Coordinates of C-alpha atoms in Angstrom, one line a residue:
Chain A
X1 CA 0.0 0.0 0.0
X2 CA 1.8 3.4 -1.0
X3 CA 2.5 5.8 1.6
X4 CA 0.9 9.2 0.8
X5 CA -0.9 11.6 2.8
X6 CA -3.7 14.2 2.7
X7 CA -4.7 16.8 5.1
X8 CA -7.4 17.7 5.6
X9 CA -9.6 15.0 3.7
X10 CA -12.4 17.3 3.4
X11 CA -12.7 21.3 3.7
X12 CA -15.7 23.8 3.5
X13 CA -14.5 27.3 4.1
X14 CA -15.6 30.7 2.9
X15 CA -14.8 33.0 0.1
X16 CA -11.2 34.8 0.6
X17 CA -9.8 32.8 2.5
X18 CA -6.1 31.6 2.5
X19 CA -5.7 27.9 2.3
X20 CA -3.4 25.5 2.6
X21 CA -3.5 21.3 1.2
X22 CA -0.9 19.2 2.9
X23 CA 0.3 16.3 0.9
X24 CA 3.2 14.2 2.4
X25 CA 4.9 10.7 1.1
X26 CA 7.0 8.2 3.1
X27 CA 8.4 6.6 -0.1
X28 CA 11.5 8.7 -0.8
X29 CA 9.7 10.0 -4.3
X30 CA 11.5 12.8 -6.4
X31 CA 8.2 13.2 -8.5
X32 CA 5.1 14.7 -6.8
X33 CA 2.2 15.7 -8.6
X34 CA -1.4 17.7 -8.0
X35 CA -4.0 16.9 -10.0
X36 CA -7.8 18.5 -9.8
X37 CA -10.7 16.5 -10.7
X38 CA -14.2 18.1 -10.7
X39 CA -17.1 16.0 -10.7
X40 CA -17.6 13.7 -13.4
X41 CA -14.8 14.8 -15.2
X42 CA -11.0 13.7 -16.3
X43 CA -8.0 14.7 -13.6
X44 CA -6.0 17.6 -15.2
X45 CA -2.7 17.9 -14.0
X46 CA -2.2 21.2 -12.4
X47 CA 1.2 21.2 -10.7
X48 CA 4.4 19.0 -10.8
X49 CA 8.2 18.7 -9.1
X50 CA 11.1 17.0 -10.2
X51 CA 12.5 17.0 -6.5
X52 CA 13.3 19.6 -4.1
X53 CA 13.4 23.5 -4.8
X54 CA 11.4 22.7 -8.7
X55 CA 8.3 23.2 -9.6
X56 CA 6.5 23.6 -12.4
X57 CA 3.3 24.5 -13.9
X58 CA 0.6 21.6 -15.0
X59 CA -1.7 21.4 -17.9
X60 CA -4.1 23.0 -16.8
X61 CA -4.1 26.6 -15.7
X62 CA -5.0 27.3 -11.6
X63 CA -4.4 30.1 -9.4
X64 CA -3.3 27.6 -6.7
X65 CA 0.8 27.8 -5.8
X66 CA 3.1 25.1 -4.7
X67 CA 6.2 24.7 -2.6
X68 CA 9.1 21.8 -2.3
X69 CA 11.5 22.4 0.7
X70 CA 11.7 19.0 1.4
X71 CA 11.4 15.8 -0.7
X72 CA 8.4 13.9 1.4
X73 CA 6.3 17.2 1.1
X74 CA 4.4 18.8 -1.4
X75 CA 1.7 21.6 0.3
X76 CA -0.6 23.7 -2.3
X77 CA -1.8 27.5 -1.3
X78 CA -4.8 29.2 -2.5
X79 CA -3.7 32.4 -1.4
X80 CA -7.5 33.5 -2.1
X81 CA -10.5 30.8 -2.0
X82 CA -13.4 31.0 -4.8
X83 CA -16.2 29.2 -5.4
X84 CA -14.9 28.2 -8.7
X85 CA -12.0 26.5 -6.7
X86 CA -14.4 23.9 -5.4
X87 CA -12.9 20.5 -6.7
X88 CA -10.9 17.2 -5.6
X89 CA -7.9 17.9 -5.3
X90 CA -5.6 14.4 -5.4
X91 CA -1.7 14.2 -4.8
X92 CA 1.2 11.6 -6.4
X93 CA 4.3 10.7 -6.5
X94 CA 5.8 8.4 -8.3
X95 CA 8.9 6.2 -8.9
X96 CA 12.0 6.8 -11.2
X97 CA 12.3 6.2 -14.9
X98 CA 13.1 2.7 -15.0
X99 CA 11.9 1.6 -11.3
X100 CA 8.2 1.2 -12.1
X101 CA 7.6 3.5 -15.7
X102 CA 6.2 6.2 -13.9
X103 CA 3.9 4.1 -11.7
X104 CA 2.0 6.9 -9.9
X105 CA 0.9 7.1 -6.0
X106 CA -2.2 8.8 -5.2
X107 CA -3.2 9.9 -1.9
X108 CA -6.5 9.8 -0.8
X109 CA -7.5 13.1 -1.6
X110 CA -9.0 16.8 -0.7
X111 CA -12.2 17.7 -1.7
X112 CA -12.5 21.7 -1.2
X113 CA -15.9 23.6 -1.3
X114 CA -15.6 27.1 -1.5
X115 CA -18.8 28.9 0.0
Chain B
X1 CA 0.2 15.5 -27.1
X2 CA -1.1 12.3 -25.8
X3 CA -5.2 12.0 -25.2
X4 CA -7.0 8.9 -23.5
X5 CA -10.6 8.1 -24.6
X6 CA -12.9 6.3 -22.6
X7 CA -16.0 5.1 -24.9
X8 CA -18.7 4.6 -22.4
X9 CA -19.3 6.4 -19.3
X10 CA -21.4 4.1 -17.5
X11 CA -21.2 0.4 -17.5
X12 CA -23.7 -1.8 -16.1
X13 CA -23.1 -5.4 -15.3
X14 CA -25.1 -8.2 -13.8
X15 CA -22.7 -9.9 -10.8
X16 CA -20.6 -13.0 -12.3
X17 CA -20.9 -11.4 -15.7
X18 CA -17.7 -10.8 -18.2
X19 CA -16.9 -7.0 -18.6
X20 CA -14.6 -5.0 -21.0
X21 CA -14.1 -1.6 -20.4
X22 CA -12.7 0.4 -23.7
X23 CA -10.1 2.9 -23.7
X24 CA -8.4 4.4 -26.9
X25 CA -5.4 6.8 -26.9
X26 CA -3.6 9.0 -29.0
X27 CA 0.2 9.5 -29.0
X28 CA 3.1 10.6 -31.3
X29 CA 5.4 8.9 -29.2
X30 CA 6.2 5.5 -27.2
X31 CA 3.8 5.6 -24.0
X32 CA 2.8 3.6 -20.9
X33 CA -0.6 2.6 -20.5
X34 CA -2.2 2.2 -16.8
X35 CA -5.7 1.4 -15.7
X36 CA -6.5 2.8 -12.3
X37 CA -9.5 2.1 -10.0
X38 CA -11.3 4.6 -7.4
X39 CA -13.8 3.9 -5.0
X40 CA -15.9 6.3 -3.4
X41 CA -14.1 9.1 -1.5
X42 CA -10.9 7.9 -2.3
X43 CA -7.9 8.2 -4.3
X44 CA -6.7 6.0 -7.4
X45 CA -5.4 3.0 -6.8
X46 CA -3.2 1.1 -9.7
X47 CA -4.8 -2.1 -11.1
X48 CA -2.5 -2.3 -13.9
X49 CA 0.0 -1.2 -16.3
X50 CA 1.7 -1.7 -19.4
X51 CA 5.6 -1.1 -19.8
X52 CA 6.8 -3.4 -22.5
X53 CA 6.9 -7.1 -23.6
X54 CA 3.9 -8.9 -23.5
X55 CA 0.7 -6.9 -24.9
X56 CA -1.4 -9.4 -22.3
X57 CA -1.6 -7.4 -19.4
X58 CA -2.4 -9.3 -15.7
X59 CA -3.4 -7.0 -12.7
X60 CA -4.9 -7.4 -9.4
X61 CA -8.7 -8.4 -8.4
X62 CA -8.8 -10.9 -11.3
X63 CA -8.5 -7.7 -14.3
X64 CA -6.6 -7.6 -17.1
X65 CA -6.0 -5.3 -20.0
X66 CA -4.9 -6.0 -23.7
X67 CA -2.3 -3.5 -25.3
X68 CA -2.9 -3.0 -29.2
X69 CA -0.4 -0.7 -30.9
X70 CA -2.4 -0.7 -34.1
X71 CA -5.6 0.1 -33.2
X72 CA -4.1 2.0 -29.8
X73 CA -6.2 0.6 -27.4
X74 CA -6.2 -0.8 -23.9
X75 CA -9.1 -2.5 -23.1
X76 CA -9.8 -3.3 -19.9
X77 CA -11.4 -7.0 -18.7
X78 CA -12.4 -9.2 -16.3
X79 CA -14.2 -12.5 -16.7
X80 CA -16.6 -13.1 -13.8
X81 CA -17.8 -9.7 -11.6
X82 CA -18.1 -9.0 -8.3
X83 CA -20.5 -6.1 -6.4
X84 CA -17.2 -5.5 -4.9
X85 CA -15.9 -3.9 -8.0
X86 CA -18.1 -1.3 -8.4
X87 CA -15.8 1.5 -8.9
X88 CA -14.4 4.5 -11.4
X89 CA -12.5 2.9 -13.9
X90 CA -9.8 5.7 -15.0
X91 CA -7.1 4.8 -18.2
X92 CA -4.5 7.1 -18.3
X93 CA -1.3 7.2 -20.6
X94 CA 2.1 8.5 -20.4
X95 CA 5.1 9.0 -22.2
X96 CA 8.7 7.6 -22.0
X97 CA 10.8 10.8 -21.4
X98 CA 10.5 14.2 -19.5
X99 CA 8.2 14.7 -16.5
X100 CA 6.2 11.5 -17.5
X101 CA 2.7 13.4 -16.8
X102 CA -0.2 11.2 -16.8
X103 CA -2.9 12.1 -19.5
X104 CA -5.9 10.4 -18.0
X105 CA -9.3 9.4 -19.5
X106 CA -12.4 10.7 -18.3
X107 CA -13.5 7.4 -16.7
X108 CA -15.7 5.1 -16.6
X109 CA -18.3 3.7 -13.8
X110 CA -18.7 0.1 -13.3
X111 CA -21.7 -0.8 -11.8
X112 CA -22.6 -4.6 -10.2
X113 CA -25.6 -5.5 -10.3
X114 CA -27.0 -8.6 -8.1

């Protein structure tokens, strides 16, 4: 079973509000990865990291911001909550090139309503 | 750019029944191909995947998938049905080099009936 964490699992909070989704992985991962899945539809990658100190920008456009201090975690901010922000949000990680072909680890996931 | 089509949405399936769930990609390139699973409030969980070698695929709970480079598919089966695998049925595809992103279908719900 892979090792990967979400806080909080669920979270209602009002519009304007600065929030923050943990994600954390015990499995030594250089790769992390946020995706967003609304209801009913695809997962879009929004946000990626090759290891610690990179990030980089998804496929598809957010507002949300990420941060990689250290390898095991990978937190995303929404410096300003919307209602249009209301989603799943699910975290990865995932093995090196050669280890598993880019077998990805999902965590559980955070689904955000945004009053 | 890679895209992952799912053919049918919804799936219906009387328990103990065979089921083949269809997924169809696009690529320019070499790719992996993975079939994940997602219950309820939960995240994916990997039933699945295709690397090389043999286009017979076997994964866990009893599924398997069958890699076609011509027709650039990977169909997803499973002989006999349980209620327990009612489930979200995602395919998702990535490519060899570079961030490996996954590109994933828009899924498809299994649903057991007794």
């Amino acid at each position: 079973e892979a090792d990967i964490y979400q806080t909080p699992r669920y979270l209602v909070i009002g519009t304007g509000k600065k929030i923050t989704l943990e994600c954390s992985q015990t499995m030594g991962h250089d790769k992390m990865y946020w995706y967003q899945q609304d209801p009913g539809m695809e997962l879009h990658l929004i946000h990626y990291s090759y290891g610690v100190n990179s990030t980089e920008k998804g496929d598809l456009s957010s507002e949300s911001t990420v941060s990689r201090i250290r390898t095991e975690h990978f937190p995303l901010t929404l410096e300003s909550a919307r209602p249009s922000h209301t989603s799943q949000y699910l975290c990865a990680s995932s093995d090196p090139p050669g280890q598993g072909g880019n077998e990805q680890f999902f965590g559980p996931g955070t689904r955000l309503t945004v009053l | 750019a890679q895209s992952v089509t799912q053919l049918d949405s919804q799936v219906p399936v009387f328990e103990e029944a065979p089921v083949e769930l269809r997924c169809n990609y696009s690529s320019s390139v070499s790719v992996y191909l993975f079939w994940y699973v997602q219950y309820p409030n939960q995240g994916l969980q990997l039933l699945l995947k295709y690397l090389s070698g043999s286009t017979l695929v076997k994964g866990i709970n009893g599924f398997e998938a069958d890699y076609n480079k011509s027709q650039t598919s990977f169909h997803l089966r499973k002989p006999s049905v349980h209620i327990s695998d009612t489930a979200e049925y995602v395919c998702a595809v990535s490519d060899w080099g570079g961030a490996q992103k996954l590109v994933f279908g828009q899924g498809t719900r299994l649903t057991i009936n007794p």
